[in-house]
Tab-separated table of C-alpha atoms and ligand atoms in Angstrom:
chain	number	residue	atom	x	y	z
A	86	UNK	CA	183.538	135.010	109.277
A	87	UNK	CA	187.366	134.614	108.645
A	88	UNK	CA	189.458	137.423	106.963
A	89	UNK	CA	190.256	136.231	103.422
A	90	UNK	CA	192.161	137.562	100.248
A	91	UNK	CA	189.998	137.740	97.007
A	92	UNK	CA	192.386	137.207	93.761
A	93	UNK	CA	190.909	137.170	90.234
A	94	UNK	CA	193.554	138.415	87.781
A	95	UNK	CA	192.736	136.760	84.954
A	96	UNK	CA	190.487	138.851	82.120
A	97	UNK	CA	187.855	136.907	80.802
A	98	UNK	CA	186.791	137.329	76.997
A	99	UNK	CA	183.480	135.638	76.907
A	100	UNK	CA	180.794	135.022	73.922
A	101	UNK	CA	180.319	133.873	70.227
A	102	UNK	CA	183.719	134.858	67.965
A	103	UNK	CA	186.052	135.630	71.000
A	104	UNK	CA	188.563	132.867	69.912
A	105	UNK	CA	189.426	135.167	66.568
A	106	UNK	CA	191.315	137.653	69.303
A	107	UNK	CA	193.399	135.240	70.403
A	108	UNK	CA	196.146	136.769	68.611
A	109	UNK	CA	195.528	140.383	69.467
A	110	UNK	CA	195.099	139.500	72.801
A	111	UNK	CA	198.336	137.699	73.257
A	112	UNK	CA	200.171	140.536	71.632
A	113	UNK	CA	198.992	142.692	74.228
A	114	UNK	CA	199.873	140.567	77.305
A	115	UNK	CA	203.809	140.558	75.745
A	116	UNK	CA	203.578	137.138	74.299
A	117	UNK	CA	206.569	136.607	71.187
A	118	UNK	CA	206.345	132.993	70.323
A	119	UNK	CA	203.939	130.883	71.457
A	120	UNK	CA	202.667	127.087	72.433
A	121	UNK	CA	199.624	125.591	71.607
A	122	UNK	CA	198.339	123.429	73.707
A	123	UNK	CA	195.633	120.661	73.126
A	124	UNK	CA	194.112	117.525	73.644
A	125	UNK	CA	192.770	114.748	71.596
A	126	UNK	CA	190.845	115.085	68.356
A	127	UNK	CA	187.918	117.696	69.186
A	128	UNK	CA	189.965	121.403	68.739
A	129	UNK	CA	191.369	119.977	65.278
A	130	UNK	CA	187.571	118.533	64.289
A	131	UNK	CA	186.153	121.211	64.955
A	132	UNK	CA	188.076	123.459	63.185
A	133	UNK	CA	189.094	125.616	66.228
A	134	UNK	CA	193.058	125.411	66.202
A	135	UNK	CA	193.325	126.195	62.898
A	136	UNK	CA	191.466	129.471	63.614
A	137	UNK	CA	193.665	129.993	66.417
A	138	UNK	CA	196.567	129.733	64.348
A	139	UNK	CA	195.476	131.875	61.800
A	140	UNK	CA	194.299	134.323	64.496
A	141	UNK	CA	197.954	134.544	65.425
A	142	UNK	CA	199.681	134.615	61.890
A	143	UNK	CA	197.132	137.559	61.741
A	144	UNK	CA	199.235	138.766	65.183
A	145	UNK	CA	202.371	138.342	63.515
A	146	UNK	CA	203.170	135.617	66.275
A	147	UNK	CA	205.273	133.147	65.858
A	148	UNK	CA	203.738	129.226	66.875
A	149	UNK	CA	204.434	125.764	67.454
A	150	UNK	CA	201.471	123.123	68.586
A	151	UNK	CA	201.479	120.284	70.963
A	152	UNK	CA	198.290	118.281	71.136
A	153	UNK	CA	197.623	114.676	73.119
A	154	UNK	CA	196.807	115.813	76.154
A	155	UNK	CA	194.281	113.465	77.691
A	156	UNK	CA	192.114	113.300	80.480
A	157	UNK	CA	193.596	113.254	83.726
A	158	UNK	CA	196.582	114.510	82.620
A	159	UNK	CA	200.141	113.081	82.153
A	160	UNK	CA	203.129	114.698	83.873
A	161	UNK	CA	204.974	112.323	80.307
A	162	UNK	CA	202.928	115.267	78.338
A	163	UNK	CA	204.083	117.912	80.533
A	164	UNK	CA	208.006	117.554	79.885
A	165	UNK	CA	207.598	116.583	76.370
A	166	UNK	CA	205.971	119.929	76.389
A	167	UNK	CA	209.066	121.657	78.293
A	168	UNK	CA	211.085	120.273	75.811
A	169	UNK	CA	209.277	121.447	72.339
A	170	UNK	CA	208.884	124.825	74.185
A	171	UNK	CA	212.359	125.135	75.165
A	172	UNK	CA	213.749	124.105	71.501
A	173	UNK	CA	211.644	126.567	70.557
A	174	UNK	CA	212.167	129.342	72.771
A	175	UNK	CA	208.232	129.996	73.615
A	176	UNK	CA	207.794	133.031	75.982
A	177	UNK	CA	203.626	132.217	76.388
A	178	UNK	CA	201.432	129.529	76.446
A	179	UNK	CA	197.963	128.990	74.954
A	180	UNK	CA	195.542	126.165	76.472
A	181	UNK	CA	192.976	125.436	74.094
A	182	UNK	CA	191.154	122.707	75.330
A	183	UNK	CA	189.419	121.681	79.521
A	184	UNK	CA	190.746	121.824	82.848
A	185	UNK	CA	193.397	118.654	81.546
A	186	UNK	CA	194.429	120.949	79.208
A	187	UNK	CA	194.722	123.783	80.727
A	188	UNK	CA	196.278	122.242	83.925
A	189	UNK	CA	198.861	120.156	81.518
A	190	UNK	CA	199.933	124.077	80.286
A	191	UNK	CA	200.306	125.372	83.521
A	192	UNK	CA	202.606	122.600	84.609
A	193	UNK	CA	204.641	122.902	81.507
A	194	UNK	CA	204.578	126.990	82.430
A	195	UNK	CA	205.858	126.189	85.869
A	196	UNK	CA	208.349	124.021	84.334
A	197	UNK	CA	210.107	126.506	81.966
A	198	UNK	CA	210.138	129.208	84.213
A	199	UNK	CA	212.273	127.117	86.242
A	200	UNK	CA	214.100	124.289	84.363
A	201	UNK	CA	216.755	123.911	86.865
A	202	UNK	CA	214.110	121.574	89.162
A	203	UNK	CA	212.203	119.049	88.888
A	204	UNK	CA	208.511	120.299	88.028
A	205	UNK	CA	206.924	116.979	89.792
A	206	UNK	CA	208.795	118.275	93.069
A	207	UNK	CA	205.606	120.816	93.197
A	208	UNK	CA	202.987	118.287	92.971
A	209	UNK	CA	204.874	115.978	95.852
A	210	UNK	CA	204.326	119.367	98.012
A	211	UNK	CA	208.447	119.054	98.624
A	212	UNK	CA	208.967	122.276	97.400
A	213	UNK	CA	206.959	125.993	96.432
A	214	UNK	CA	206.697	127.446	92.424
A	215	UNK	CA	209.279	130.558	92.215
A	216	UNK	CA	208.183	131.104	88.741
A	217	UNK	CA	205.506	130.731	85.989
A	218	UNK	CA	205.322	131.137	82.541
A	219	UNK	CA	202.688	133.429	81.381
A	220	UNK	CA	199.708	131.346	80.028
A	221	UNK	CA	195.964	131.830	78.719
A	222	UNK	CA	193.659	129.475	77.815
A	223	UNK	CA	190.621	129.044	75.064
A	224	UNK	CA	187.434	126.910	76.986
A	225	UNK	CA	186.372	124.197	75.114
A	226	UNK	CA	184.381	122.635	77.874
A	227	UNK	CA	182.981	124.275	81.282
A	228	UNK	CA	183.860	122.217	84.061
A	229	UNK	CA	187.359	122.548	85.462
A	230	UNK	CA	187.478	126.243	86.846
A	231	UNK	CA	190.907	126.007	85.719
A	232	UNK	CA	190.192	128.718	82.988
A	233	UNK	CA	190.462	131.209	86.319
A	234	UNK	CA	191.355	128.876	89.349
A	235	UNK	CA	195.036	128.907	90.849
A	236	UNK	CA	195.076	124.755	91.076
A	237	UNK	CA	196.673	122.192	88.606
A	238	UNK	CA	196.567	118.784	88.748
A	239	UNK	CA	198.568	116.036	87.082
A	240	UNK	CA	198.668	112.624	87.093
A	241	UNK	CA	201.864	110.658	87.540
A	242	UNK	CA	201.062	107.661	85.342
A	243	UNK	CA	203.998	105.781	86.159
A	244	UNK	CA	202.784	105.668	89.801
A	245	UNK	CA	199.492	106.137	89.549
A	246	UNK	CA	199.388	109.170	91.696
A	247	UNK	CA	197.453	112.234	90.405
A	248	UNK	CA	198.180	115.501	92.612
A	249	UNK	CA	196.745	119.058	93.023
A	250	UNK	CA	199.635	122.199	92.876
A	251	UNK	CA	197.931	125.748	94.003
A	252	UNK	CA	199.659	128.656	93.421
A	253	UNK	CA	198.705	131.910	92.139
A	254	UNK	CA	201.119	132.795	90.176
A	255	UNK	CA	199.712	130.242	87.282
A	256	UNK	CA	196.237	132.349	87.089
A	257	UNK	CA	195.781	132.636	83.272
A	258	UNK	CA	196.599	136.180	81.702
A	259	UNK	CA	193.343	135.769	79.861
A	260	UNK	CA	190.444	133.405	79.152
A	261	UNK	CA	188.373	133.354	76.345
A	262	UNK	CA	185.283	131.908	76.895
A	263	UNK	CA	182.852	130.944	73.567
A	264	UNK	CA	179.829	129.012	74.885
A	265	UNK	CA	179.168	127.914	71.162
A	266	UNK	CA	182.424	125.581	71.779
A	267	UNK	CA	181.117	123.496	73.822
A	268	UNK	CA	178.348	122.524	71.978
A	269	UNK	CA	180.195	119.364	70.259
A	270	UNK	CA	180.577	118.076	73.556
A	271	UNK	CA	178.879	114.473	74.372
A	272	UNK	CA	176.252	114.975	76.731
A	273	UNK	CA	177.978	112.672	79.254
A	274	UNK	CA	181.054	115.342	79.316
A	275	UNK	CA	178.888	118.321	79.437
A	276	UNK	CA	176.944	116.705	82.742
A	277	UNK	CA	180.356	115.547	84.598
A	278	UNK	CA	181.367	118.601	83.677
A	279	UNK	CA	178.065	120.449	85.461
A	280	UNK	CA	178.419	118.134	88.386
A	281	UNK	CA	182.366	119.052	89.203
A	282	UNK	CA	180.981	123.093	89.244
A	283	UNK	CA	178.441	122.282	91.627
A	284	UNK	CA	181.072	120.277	93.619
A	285	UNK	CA	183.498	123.235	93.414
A	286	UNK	CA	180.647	125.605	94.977
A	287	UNK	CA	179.879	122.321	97.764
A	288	UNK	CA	183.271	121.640	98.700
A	289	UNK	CA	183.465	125.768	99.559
A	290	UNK	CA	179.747	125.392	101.428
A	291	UNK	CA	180.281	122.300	103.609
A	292	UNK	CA	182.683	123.926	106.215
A	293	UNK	CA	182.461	123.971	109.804
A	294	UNK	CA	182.542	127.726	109.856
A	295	UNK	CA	183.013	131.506	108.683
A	296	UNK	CA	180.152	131.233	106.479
A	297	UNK	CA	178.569	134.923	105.320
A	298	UNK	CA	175.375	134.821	104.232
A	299	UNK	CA	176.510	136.612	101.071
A	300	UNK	CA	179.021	133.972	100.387
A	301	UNK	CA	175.989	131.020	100.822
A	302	UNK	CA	173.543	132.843	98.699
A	303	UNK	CA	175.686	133.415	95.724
A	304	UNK	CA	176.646	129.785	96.215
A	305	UNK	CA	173.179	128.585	96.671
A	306	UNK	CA	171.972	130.648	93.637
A	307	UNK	CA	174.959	129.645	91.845
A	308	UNK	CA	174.004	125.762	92.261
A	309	UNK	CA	170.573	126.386	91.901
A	310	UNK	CA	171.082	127.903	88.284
A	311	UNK	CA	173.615	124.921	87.237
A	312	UNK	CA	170.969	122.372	88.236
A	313	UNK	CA	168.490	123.973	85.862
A	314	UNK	CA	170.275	124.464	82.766
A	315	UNK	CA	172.214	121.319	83.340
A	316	UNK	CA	168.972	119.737	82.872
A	317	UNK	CA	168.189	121.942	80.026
A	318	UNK	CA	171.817	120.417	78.311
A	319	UNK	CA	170.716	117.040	78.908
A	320	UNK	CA	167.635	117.174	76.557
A	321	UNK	CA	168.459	120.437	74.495
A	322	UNK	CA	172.427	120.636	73.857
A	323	UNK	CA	172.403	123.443	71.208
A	324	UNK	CA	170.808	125.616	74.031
A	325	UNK	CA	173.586	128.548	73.541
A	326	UNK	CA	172.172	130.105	76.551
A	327	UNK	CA	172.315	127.217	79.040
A	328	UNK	CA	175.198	126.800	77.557
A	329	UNK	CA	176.377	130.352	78.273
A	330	UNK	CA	174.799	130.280	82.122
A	331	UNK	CA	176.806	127.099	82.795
A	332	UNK	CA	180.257	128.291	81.750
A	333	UNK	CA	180.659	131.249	83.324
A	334	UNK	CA	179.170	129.095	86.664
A	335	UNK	CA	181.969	127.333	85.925
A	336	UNK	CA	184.354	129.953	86.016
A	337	UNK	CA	182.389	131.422	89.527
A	338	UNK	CA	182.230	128.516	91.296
A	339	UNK	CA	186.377	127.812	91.575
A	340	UNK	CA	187.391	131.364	91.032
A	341	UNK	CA	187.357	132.205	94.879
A	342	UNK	CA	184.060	133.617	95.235
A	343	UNK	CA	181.949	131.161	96.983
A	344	UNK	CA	184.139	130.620	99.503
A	345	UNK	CA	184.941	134.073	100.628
A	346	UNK	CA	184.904	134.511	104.578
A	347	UNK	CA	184.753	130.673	105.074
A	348	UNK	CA	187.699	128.648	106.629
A	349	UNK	CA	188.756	126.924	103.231
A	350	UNK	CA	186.232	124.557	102.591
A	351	UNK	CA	186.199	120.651	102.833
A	352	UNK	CA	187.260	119.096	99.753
A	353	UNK	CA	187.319	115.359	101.059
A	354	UNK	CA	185.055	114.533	98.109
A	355	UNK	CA	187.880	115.805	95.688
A	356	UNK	CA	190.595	114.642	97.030
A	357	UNK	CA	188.701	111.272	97.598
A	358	UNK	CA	187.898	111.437	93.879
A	359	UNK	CA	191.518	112.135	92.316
A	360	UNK	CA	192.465	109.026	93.735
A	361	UNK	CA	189.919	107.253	91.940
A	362	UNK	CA	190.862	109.382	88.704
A	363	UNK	CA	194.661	108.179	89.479
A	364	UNK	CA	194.123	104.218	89.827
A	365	UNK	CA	190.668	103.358	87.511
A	366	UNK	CA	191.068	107.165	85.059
A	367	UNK	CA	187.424	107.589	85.271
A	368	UNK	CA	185.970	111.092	84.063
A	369	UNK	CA	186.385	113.786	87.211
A	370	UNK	CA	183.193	114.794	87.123
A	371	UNK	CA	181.118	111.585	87.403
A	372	UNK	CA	183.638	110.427	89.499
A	373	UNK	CA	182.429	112.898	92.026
A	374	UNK	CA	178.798	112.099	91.718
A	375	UNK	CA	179.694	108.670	92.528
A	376	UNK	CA	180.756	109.570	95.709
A	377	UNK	CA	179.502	112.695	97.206
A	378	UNK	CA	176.159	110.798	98.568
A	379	UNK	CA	178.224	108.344	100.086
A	380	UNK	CA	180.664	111.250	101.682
A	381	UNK	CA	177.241	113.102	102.372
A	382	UNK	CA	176.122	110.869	104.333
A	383	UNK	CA	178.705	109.926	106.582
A	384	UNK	CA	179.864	113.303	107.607
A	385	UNK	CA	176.292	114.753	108.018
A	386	UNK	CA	175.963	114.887	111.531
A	387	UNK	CA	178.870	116.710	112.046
A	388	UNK	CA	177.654	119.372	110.119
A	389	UNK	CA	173.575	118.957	110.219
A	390	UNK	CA	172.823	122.957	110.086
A	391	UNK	CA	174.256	123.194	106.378
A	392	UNK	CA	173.153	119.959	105.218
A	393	UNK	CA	169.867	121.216	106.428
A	394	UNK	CA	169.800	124.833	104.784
A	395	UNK	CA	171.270	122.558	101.313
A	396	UNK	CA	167.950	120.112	101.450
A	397	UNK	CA	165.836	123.121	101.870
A	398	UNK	CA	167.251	126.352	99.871
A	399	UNK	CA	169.497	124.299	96.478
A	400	UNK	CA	167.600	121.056	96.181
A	401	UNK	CA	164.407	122.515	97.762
A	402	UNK	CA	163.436	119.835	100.443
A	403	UNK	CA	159.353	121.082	102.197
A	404	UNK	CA	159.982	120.291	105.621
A	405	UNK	CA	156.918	118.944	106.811
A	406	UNK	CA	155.535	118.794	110.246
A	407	UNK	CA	157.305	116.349	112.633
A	408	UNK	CA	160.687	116.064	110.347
A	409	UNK	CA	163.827	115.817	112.182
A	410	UNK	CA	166.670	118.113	110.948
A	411	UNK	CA	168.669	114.507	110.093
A	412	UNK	CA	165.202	113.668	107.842
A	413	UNK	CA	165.436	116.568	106.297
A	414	UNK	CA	169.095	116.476	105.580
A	415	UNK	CA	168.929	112.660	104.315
A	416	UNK	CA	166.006	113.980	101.859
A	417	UNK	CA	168.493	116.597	100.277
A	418	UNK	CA	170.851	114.235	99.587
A	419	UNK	CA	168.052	111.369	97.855
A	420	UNK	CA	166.927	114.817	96.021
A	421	UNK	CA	170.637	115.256	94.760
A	422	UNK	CA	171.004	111.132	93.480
A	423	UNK	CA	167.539	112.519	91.758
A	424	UNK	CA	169.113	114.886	90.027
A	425	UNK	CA	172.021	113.410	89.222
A	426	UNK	CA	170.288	110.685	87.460
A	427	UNK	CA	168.511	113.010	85.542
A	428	UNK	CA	171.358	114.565	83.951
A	429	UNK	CA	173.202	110.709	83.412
A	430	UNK	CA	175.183	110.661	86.356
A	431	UNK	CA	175.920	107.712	88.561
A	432	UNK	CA	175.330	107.518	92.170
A	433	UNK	CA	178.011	104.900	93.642
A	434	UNK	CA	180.986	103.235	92.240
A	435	UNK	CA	179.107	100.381	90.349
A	436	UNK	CA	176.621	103.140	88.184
A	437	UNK	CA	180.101	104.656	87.695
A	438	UNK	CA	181.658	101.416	86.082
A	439	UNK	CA	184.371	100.115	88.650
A	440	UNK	CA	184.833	97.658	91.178
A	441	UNK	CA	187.651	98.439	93.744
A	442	UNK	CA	188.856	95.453	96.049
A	443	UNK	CA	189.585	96.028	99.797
A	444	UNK	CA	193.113	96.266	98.803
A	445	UNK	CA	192.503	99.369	96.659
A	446	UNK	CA	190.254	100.918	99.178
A	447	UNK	CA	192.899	100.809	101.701
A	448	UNK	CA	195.535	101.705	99.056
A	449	UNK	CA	193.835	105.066	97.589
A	450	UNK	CA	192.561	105.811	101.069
A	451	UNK	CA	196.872	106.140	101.994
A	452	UNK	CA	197.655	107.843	98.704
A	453	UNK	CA	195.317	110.158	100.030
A	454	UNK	CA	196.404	110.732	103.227
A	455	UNK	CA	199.828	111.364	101.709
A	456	UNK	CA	198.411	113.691	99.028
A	457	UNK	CA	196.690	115.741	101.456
A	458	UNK	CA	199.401	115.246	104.403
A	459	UNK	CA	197.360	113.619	106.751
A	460	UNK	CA	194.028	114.202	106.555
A	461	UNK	CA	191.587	116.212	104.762
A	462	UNK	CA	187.949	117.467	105.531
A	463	UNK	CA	185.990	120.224	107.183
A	464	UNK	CA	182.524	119.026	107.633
A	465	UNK	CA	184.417	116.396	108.963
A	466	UNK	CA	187.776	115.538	109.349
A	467	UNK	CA	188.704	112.490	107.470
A	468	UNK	CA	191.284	110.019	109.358
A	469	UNK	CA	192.446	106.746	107.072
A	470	UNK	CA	189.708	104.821	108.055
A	471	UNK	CA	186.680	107.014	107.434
A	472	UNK	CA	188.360	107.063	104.159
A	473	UNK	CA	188.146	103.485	103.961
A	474	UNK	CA	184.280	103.713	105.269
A	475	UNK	CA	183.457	106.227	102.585
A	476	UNK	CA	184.727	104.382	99.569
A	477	UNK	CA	183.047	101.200	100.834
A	478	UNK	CA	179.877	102.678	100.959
A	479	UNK	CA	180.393	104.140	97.811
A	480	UNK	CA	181.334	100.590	96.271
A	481	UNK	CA	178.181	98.710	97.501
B	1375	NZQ	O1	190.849	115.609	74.134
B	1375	NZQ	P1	189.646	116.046	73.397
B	1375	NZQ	O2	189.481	115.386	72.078
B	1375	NZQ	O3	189.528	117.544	73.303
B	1375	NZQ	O4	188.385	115.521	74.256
B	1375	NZQ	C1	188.061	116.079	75.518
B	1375	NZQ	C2	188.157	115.062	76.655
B	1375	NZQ	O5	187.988	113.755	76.186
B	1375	NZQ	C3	186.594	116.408	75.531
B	1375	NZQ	N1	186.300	117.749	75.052
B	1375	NZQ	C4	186.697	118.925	75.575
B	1375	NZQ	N2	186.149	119.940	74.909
B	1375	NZQ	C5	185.373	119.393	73.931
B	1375	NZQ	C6	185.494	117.997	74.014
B	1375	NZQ	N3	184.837	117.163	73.177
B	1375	NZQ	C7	184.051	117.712	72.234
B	1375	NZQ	N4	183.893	119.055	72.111
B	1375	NZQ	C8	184.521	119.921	72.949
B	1375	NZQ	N5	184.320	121.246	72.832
B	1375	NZQ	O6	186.185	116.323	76.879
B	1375	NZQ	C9	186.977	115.360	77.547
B	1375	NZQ	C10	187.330	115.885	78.904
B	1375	NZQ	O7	188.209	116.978	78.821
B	1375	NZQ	P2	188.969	117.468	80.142
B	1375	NZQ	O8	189.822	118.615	79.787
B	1375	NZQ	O9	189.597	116.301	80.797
B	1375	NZQ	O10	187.742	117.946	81.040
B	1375	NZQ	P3	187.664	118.799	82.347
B	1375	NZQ	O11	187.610	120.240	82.035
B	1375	NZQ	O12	186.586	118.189	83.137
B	1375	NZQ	O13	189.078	118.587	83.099
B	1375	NZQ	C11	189.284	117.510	83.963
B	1375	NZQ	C12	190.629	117.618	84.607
B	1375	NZQ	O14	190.729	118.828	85.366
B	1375	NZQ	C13	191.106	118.489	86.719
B	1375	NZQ	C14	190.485	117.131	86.888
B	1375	NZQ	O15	190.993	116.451	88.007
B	1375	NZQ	C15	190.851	116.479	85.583
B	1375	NZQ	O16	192.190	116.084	85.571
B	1375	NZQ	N6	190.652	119.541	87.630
B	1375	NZQ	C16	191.303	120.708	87.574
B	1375	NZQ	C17	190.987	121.762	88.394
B	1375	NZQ	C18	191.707	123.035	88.327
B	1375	NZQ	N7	192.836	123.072	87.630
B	1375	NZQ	O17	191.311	124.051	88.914
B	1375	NZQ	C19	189.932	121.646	89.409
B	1375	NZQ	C20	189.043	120.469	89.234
B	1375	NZQ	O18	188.506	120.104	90.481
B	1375	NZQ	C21	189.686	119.265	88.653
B	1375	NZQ	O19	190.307	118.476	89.644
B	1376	ZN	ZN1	186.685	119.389	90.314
């Protein structure tokens, strides 16, 4: 195993009602005048911001609220953001909303702290955060891990690049998790949303080393629980208690945890995946499915002893008399298309609705090599044209 550090600041407030402390809580983590932050129509339907509003008039806190934040998120949102916040003069930042949400806060948080540079400069990797605003965030949908992860990631829609920043100095203060908020979610958010937390665990389990064998059982237990109650979702959505087991997964499986004593994980399959999300905007988490077989199968004989123990101990492959270990791994991954189109995922690029040429193939497969400077992968390492291989598989 690897030494590794182990950083979880952020408190997490989880279970029916915790929204109504927003306020209190806020007031206790030195917040004087605050942001809201959210997305598109489903915090004001619901009713939620307005009892996060009143939650802080309650506080005595002083508010202002900037909603529009869409999927993949838009660096455009981000400095309009800076700029209310600024006017304003907003010492604390409230997400209420998913990981676009969230991640749109941070950036805007990284931005004030430090107004004399350009906040974009972080996501080109040209220069490191000094600075962060303090932020916390109200779930709305478990997916992301951003509620507790150190990552952010905005997309530049002028040049259609979308880009990860880690730091951990944008940890949220405080989460506050309410499983009963996710219920107005449409069933194809809630399963992209339970396929990116299994990816988060995967990307952490597919290495080519320092594995403990606590670290893979909590991860293996941890995927092995999502799977079940993401199936649950799929025909049962009121379900407050798969609803509760998958969103604190969510928080588990990008929090640090699974990947403890391993050498960083692989994350091809995200980083291939973002630059789908940057050129064709399709949902992160289906995205993944759509590619994760095709990335599965590729790299799987550099790596056959964990894509053996996954066919066997998460999607719970018999190994029968005579089976190869490559059988055996090939019949984990047809196990995990299973799955996924039990829950309304898609398997390849054409179940997930788009149709790259060659040209943007070999265009995403450079973005990516700049975003990740040069290659990306532990299973395997990824050069330009596996890339290219990957995505074409993918695609037919
Ligand atoms: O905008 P509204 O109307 O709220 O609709 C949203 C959005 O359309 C909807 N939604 C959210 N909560 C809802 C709801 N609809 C009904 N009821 C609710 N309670 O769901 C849609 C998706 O929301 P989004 O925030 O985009 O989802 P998610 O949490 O999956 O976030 C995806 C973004 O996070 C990034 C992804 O790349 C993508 O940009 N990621 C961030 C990470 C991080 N910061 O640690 C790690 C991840 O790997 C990921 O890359
Ligand atoms: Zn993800």
């Amino acid at each position: 195993m690897f030494n590794f550090q182990y950083y979880t600041p952020t408190r997490i407030i989880f279970g029916k009602g915790t929204e109504n402390q927003a306020g209190q809580l806020i007031k206790e983590h030195g917040g004087s005048s605050v942001l809201i932050h959210y997305g598109g129509q489903s915090a004001l339907r619901s009713g939620l911001i307005d009892r996060i509003k009143a939650s802080l008039d309650q506080a005595g806190i002083p508010h202002v609220e900037l909603g529009g934040v869409v999927p993949n998120p838009h660096l455009s949102k981000v400095r309009e953001g800076m700029a209310l916040a600024k006017e304003n003069g907003v010492d604390f930042i409230l997400a209420v909303g998913g990981g676009s949400v969230i991640d749109s806060a941070k950036a805007i948080a990284y931005g004030l702290a430090d107004p004399d540079h350009d906040v974009w400069e972080l996501f080109q990797h040209t220069r490191t955060a000094t600075a962060c605003l303090p932020l916390a965030t109200v779930l709305t949908i478990a997916a992301a891990g951003s509620e507790m992860s150190n990552s952010c990631v905005i997309t530049n829609a002028e040049t259609g690049e979308k880009r990860a920043y880690d730091d951990d100095i944008s940890r949220p203060k405080f989460s506050i998790m309410n499983p009963e908020l996710t219920m107005t979610l449409p069933d194809y958010q809630t399963e992209s949303g339970c396929t990116d937390i299994m990816m988060h665990t995967m990307e952490r389990y597919f290495t080519q080393g320092g594995n403990m064998e606590i670290t893979d059982v909590i991860a293996e237990g941890l995927l092995r629980t999502v799977m079940k109650y993401a199936e649950i979702l799929h025909s049962d959505p009121g379900n407050y208690e798969a609803r509760a087991e998958i969103m604190w997964a969510g928080s588990l499986a990008h929090n640090g945890l699974t990947g403890c004593g391993n050498d960083g994980g692989d994350f091809a399959t995200h980083m291939l995946e973002h630059e789908m999300g940057g050129m064709f905007d399709v949902t992160h988490g289906a995205g993944l499915a759509a590619v994760w077989p095709s990335w599965a199968r590729y790299v799987m004989d550099n790596d056959m002893d964990r894509f053996v123990r996954y066919a066997v101990e998460v999607m719970g492959v018999e190994r029968k008399a005579g089976m190869s270990d490559k059988e055996v791994a090939l019949a984990g991954v047809s196990a995990m298309e299973d799955f996924y189109h039990r829950i309304g995922m898609p398997v390849n690029m054409k179940e997930l609705g788009i149709a790259p040429t060659d040209q943007q193939i070999e265009e995403m497969a450079d973005s990516c090599l700049r975003a990740t400077g040069g290659g990306i992968g532990s299973a395997k390492r990824l050069t330009r044209e596996d890339m290219i291989a990957i995505y074409k598989m993918a695609r037919e």
